[in-house]
Structure formats: structure tokens, C-alpha cells
């Protein structure tokens, strides 16, 4: 029995010795890995410097403690400085590292031709985890109960504060040329800033966003400079996509003017923005619901109190090619405002006798077409030397033009073309309108339009518009060609 006890003790001692030897052997490997990571950062243009680097954690983990760490990207003029950063990994999963960052760090940004601007990075329980993503890619996850970026007294801002509470960032990526992506979420986000305006005072803004979510994915560039990376996306060699959503947003702005500060408050419900660069075509789109602006009338010199201007919905989308190619490529533009309305105090200033209808109005414009760049848009010298537009538009289609305001509506559709050998554009636009005669009469009653201009408007309507099928409706066909511009067959004088 005594022999058995001695054997067990010997085995434990042997295992402990083996564990200790293995831990210190892995410690030596960890040093080599850290040195290789620093060399890889340096090769990518990122410099890592520190006063001390200590490795510990025996017996069940590995810890690395950096003292006075500085991470900088000289080309972009950005530096992050932290008094201490600690990383830890267990012996059972040494590739997954959790880094604990201090509650206060300094981020310095050096904009071109400006003095460096230092920001304080304030956080609560900020932890960054790195490791394999499970599919051969790398992964980074950062979280904090609260994360703030604060700056005071620089050439950029009198003050600046951006706070995310809580904050979560998740990134996934592979080697150069592979796809990278990630998400950022923050249930509560506030951004406030102030800018000093010479001889006028201070302009300020405060914005609050709830339910912020940002998602992106992109082909990871292989270029080593900002210019090379931009050329990869602008040439179509790489694609990128981003989507920004929020549950609600509100803001308050104060703008100094010679007549005093102008104050505007705004709110909006659900909103989203999409940005994509795919095959050298950029597309930007967005929408927002329940938009409201509250104008401080006193700051506009128009009395006292506030007056609302509201929109049920706003939508917009724009796309255009980014690369110079021989064949024309599609472009598009669309903007729409639904149920535009303003408060009675504003109406009373414009129309105190209530002559005009107060119905909500709408505006929509939608264009599509084909165009090409005449020079490479990434060639700054060629662009600077141009005396004409670098965007050669070959065809345009007016998919929709709709105005519905103060009791009148105008709808138009059409299309036109401009071939390289044409001297003038060719095309046709069809216009349908209702309520124009009644609107002209109302403007005459209000007395805000001179009588001679009222008479001119009535003459133009009678000359260039045919009566429609319903009362107070008009139709016009506008044609463009070598003979000039005609409306319903009559030359436009």
C-alpha cells in the first residue's frame, strides 16, 4: 500500500513537471507568435510600440501585459495609446485571446494640413476577443457596457462626444482578397458637438439614436496604400456593401446667424440607409418614416413658439458607374416625399385668409438613363484638366415626376437621347395637370402674385395646354428635336 502511495505521488510529480515544462515551452512559442504578429502589423503599415511586455498566467492560462502601448498607422495619421492592455488565453484554447482595455485611452487623429486632434476614449468593461472564426477566417468581437469618444478644444470641434451604451462590434475576415464583414450594434447612441464660427458664435448639435445597427461585408483589398485600395473598388476588382438601420432618432441643432441663433428640433421613426459598390457601380439608398421638424419661430424672427413641418415618409436612391468603360452604363435617381404638411402658424404667415387648401402634399422624381465617363474618374490630373462635364449622358428616361401641392397636381413622364453625333437632344415629355386654373385664381385672390404675372400664367396655360377629360385638367406634349422645343406642336416662344 505504501508502495502504491509513493507511485501515485511520483506520477503526480511527473505530470506536474511535464505540465510545467509544457507551459514554459508554449510560453516560448507564444513569444515567437507575438513577435511574428508585430512584424505582420509593421508590414501592413501599422506600428506597435510599448514600454514593457510581460508574459505570465501559469499554470492554467497565458497572459500578456503591455505597458504604455501605442498602436499607430502613420500613413493615416491615427494613433491609439493605452497605459496598460492585458491579453489572456487558456492553455486549452490558446488561439482565442481576450484583451481587457483600460477605462481611459487616447486616440489621436491627424487630418491633412491640420494639427493632430486627440480624443479621449472612455469605456466601462471594454473587452476585445480575437481568435479563429470557425471557417478558417479570423474573428474579433468587442463589447462594452459603455463606450465614449470625447474631444475638447481642437481645430475641428469646440467639443465632441459620441457615446454608445452598450456597445458591441463583431468582425470576421480572411486573407487579402477574401471577404470580410461585421456588425455594430448599440441600443442607445448619442452624438453631440459644437463648432466655433468666427464673428457669429457657436453652432451645436445633439443627436440621439435608438436601436442602431450597422452591418457590412466587403472583398478585402490587397493594396497597401489608400489610393491603391480606392482604385480596387472603383475599378470593379472589389465589392463592398453596408446597411445602417435605427428604430428612431432625434436631434436638436443651433446655428448662429447675424440675426441670432436659429434652433431646429427633429425626430424620425424607423429608418435605413444602404450603400453598395458592386462591379464599379455605387448605389446609395435610404428611407425614413414619421419625420418631424419643429422650428423655433423666435429664432427665425417670425413670432414666438414652435411650428411643426412633417413628412409621413421620405425615400431616396441614387446609382451611377464609377469606372470609365467604352459602353454606356445605367444610372438612376429617385427621391420621394409623402404627405408633406406644415403647422398652421406657417400657413397663417403665407395665407392668413385660408384661401389655399391645407391638404398634405407629395413630391416624387424618378430618372433612369445611360451614361459613361469620358475620362478615368480616379485620374485626378485628367479630371482637373477637364473643361466640360466628364459624365457623358446618352439617354434619360423620366419615369415619374409628380407634384401634389396646394390643391394642384402635375404628373409627367418621358424620355430623351443624345447620341455622340447629335447636336441637340431628342425626346418627348407628356404632362398631365389638374387644378392649375383654380390655383392661379387662388393666387390672384391672395394678392401675393402681381396681376401681370397672373395674366401671363393664364395665357401660357391657354396656349400651351389642351383641356383634359375632367374639369380643370390639362394635357401637354413637349417635344425636343432639331426643330427646337415644341409644346402641343407649337414652338415655345
PDB file of C-alpha atoms in Angstrom, residues 357-474:
ATOM      1  CA  UNK A 357     -56.083  74.050 -49.280  1.00  0.00           C
ATOM      2  CA  UNK A 358     -54.120  72.731 -46.300  1.00  0.00           C
ATOM      3  CA  UNK A 359     -54.022  69.136 -47.609  1.00  0.00           C
ATOM      4  CA  UNK A 360     -50.679  67.304 -47.200  1.00  0.00           C
ATOM      5  CA  UNK A 361     -48.550  67.412 -50.341  1.00  0.00           C
ATOM      6  CA  UNK A 362     -46.278  64.923 -52.076  1.00  0.00           C
ATOM      7  CA  UNK A 363     -43.248  65.161 -54.355  1.00  0.00           C
ATOM      8  CA  UNK A 364     -41.638  62.399 -56.428  1.00  0.00           C
ATOM      9  CA  UNK A 365     -38.901  62.488 -59.070  1.00  0.00           C
ATOM     10  CA  UNK A 366     -37.512  59.334 -60.710  1.00  0.00           C
ATOM     11  CA  UNK A 367     -34.932  59.261 -63.517  1.00  0.00           C
ATOM     12  CA  UNK A 368     -33.025  56.463 -65.218  1.00  0.00           C
ATOM     13  CA  UNK A 369     -30.608  56.524 -68.126  1.00  0.00           C
ATOM     14  CA  UNK A 370     -27.338  55.505 -69.737  1.00  0.00           C
ATOM     15  CA  UNK A 371     -24.047  57.373 -69.398  1.00  0.00           C
ATOM     16  CA  UNK A 372     -20.289  56.885 -69.431  1.00  0.00           C
ATOM     17  CA  UNK A 373     -17.227  58.626 -68.082  1.00  0.00           C
ATOM     18  CA  UNK A 374     -15.121  60.399 -70.714  1.00  0.00           C
ATOM     19  CA  UNK A 375     -12.009  60.068 -68.517  1.00  0.00           C
ATOM     20  CA  UNK A 376     -10.950  57.773 -65.716  1.00  0.00           C
ATOM     21  CA  UNK A 377     -12.578  59.320 -62.584  1.00  0.00           C
ATOM     22  CA  UNK A 378      -9.671  58.069 -60.450  1.00  0.00           C
ATOM     23  CA  UNK A 379      -7.199  60.076 -62.562  1.00  0.00           C
ATOM     24  CA  UNK A 380      -7.104  63.319 -60.573  1.00  0.00           C
ATOM     25  CA  UNK A 381      -4.895  65.109 -63.121  1.00  0.00           C
ATOM     26  CA  UNK A 382      -7.217  64.278 -66.025  1.00  0.00           C
ATOM     27  CA  UNK A 383     -10.263  65.321 -64.027  1.00  0.00           C
ATOM     28  CA  UNK A 384      -8.661  68.637 -63.078  1.00  0.00           C
ATOM     29  CA  UNK A 385      -7.781  69.378 -66.712  1.00  0.00           C
ATOM     30  CA  UNK A 386     -11.351  68.979 -67.982  1.00  0.00           C
ATOM     31  CA  UNK A 387     -13.296  71.995 -69.213  1.00  0.00           C
ATOM     32  CA  UNK A 388     -16.553  70.083 -69.884  1.00  0.00           C
ATOM     33  CA  UNK A 389     -18.536  67.593 -67.836  1.00  0.00           C
ATOM     34  CA  UNK A 390     -16.713  64.244 -67.517  1.00  0.00           C
ATOM     35  CA  UNK A 391     -20.082  62.436 -67.465  1.00  0.00           C
ATOM     36  CA  UNK A 392     -21.416  61.814 -70.975  1.00  0.00           C
ATOM     37  CA  UNK A 393     -25.189  61.204 -70.736  1.00  0.00           C
ATOM     38  CA  UNK A 394     -26.516  59.235 -73.724  1.00  0.00           C
ATOM     39  CA  UNK A 395     -30.152  58.742 -72.703  1.00  0.00           C
ATOM     40  CA  UNK A 396     -32.553  59.792 -69.957  1.00  0.00           C
ATOM     41  CA  UNK A 397     -35.959  58.420 -69.041  1.00  0.00           C
ATOM     42  CA  UNK A 398     -38.293  60.395 -66.793  1.00  0.00           C
ATOM     43  CA  UNK A 399     -40.010  57.506 -65.064  1.00  0.00           C
ATOM     44  CA  UNK A 400     -42.039  59.772 -62.804  1.00  0.00           C
ATOM     45  CA  UNK A 401     -42.427  63.422 -61.902  1.00  0.00           C
ATOM     46  CA  UNK A 402     -45.287  64.095 -59.527  1.00  0.00           C
ATOM     47  CA  UNK A 403     -46.104  67.262 -57.617  1.00  0.00           C
ATOM     48  CA  UNK A 404     -49.235  67.405 -55.454  1.00  0.00           C
ATOM     49  CA  UNK A 405     -49.336  70.716 -53.579  1.00  0.00           C
ATOM     50  CA  UNK A 406     -51.976  73.273 -52.502  1.00  0.00           C
ATOM     51  CA  UNK A 407     -54.795  71.553 -54.403  1.00  0.00           C
ATOM     52  CA  UNK A 408     -52.986  71.105 -57.742  1.00  0.00           C
ATOM     53  CA  UNK A 409     -51.213  68.087 -59.200  1.00  0.00           C
ATOM     54  CA  UNK A 410     -48.690  67.712 -62.020  1.00  0.00           C
ATOM     55  CA  UNK A 411     -47.635  64.321 -63.427  1.00  0.00           C
ATOM     56  CA  UNK A 412     -45.023  63.878 -66.143  1.00  0.00           C
ATOM     57  CA  UNK A 413     -43.224  61.030 -67.898  1.00  0.00           C
ATOM     58  CA  UNK A 414     -40.883  60.998 -70.863  1.00  0.00           C
ATOM     59  CA  UNK A 415     -37.579  60.037 -72.356  1.00  0.00           C
ATOM     60  CA  UNK A 416     -34.765  61.539 -74.393  1.00  0.00           C
ATOM     61  CA  UNK A 417     -31.457  60.647 -76.015  1.00  0.00           C
ATOM     62  CA  UNK A 418     -28.232  62.305 -77.049  1.00  0.00           C
ATOM     63  CA  UNK A 419     -26.113  60.260 -79.450  1.00  0.00           C
ATOM     64  CA  UNK A 420     -22.465  61.271 -79.984  1.00  0.00           C
ATOM     65  CA  UNK A 421     -23.257  62.602 -83.481  1.00  0.00           C
ATOM     66  CA  UNK A 422     -26.337  64.600 -82.405  1.00  0.00           C
ATOM     67  CA  UNK A 423     -26.142  68.368 -81.971  1.00  0.00           C
ATOM     68  CA  UNK A 424     -29.278  68.648 -79.842  1.00  0.00           C
ATOM     69  CA  UNK A 425     -31.099  66.193 -77.534  1.00  0.00           C
ATOM     70  CA  UNK A 426     -34.100  64.312 -78.917  1.00  0.00           C
ATOM     71  CA  UNK A 427     -37.095  63.285 -76.827  1.00  0.00           C
ATOM     72  CA  UNK A 428     -40.640  63.742 -75.597  1.00  0.00           C
ATOM     73  CA  UNK A 429     -42.297  64.527 -72.238  1.00  0.00           C
ATOM     74  CA  UNK A 430     -46.015  64.042 -71.503  1.00  0.00           C
ATOM     75  CA  UNK A 431     -47.509  66.280 -68.817  1.00  0.00           C
ATOM     76  CA  UNK A 432     -50.864  65.855 -67.072  1.00  0.00           C
ATOM     77  CA  UNK A 433     -52.100  68.508 -64.620  1.00  0.00           C
ATOM     78  CA  UNK A 434     -55.215  69.163 -62.549  1.00  0.00           C
ATOM     79  CA  UNK A 435     -56.279  72.176 -60.533  1.00  0.00           C
ATOM     80  CA  UNK A 436     -53.937  74.694 -62.203  1.00  0.00           C
ATOM     81  CA  UNK A 437     -56.666  77.160 -63.235  1.00  0.00           C
ATOM     82  CA  UNK A 438     -58.108  77.099 -59.729  1.00  0.00           C
ATOM     83  CA  UNK A 439     -54.637  77.575 -58.217  1.00  0.00           C
ATOM     84  CA  UNK A 440     -53.970  80.622 -60.430  1.00  0.00           C
ATOM     85  CA  UNK A 441     -57.308  82.077 -59.333  1.00  0.00           C
ATOM     86  CA  UNK A 442     -56.491  81.490 -55.670  1.00  0.00           C
ATOM     87  CA  UNK A 443     -53.104  83.164 -56.029  1.00  0.00           C
ATOM     88  CA  UNK A 444     -54.832  86.167 -57.620  1.00  0.00           C
ATOM     89  CA  UNK A 445     -57.294  86.321 -54.702  1.00  0.00           C
ATOM     90  CA  UNK A 446     -54.442  86.236 -52.195  1.00  0.00           C
ATOM     91  CA  UNK A 447     -52.727  89.136 -53.958  1.00  0.00           C
ATOM     92  CA  UNK A 448     -49.216  87.722 -53.477  1.00  0.00           C
ATOM     93  CA  UNK A 449     -48.638  87.460 -57.264  1.00  0.00           C
ATOM     94  CA  UNK A 450     -48.767  90.671 -59.367  1.00  0.00           C
ATOM     95  CA  UNK A 451     -51.722  90.885 -61.810  1.00  0.00           C
ATOM     96  CA  UNK A 452     -49.479  90.957 -64.893  1.00  0.00           C
ATOM     97  CA  UNK A 453     -47.878  87.670 -63.858  1.00  0.00           C
ATOM     98  CA  UNK A 454     -51.309  86.159 -63.192  1.00  0.00           C
ATOM     99  CA  UNK A 455     -52.366  87.192 -66.711  1.00  0.00           C
ATOM    100  CA  UNK A 456     -49.196  85.703 -68.184  1.00  0.00           C
ATOM    101  CA  UNK A 457     -49.772  82.397 -66.382  1.00  0.00           C
ATOM    102  CA  UNK A 458     -53.353  82.213 -67.657  1.00  0.00           C
ATOM    103  CA  UNK A 459     -52.209  82.970 -71.216  1.00  0.00           C
ATOM    104  CA  UNK A 460     -49.446  80.336 -71.109  1.00  0.00           C
ATOM    105  CA  UNK A 461     -51.892  77.737 -69.775  1.00  0.00           C
ATOM    106  CA  UNK A 462     -54.446  78.507 -72.513  1.00  0.00           C
ATOM    107  CA  UNK A 463     -51.800  78.478 -75.262  1.00  0.00           C
ATOM    108  CA  UNK A 464     -49.631  75.512 -74.403  1.00  0.00           C
ATOM    109  CA  UNK A 465     -52.043  73.146 -72.606  1.00  0.00           C
ATOM    110  CA  UNK A 466     -55.050  71.281 -74.037  1.00  0.00           C
ATOM    111  CA  UNK A 467     -58.114  70.693 -71.851  1.00  0.00           C
ATOM    112  CA  UNK A 468     -58.169  67.238 -70.287  1.00  0.00           C
ATOM    113  CA  UNK A 469     -61.053  64.826 -69.810  1.00  0.00           C
ATOM    114  CA  UNK A 470     -62.013  66.127 -66.358  1.00  0.00           C
ATOM    115  CA  UNK A 471     -62.779  69.674 -65.144  1.00  0.00           C
ATOM    116  CA  UNK A 472     -59.729  71.900 -64.654  1.00  0.00           C
ATOM    117  CA  UNK A 473     -57.358  69.295 -66.132  1.00  0.00           C
ATOM    118  CA  UNK A 474     -54.770  69.952 -68.835  1.00  0.00           C
TER     119      UNK A 474
END
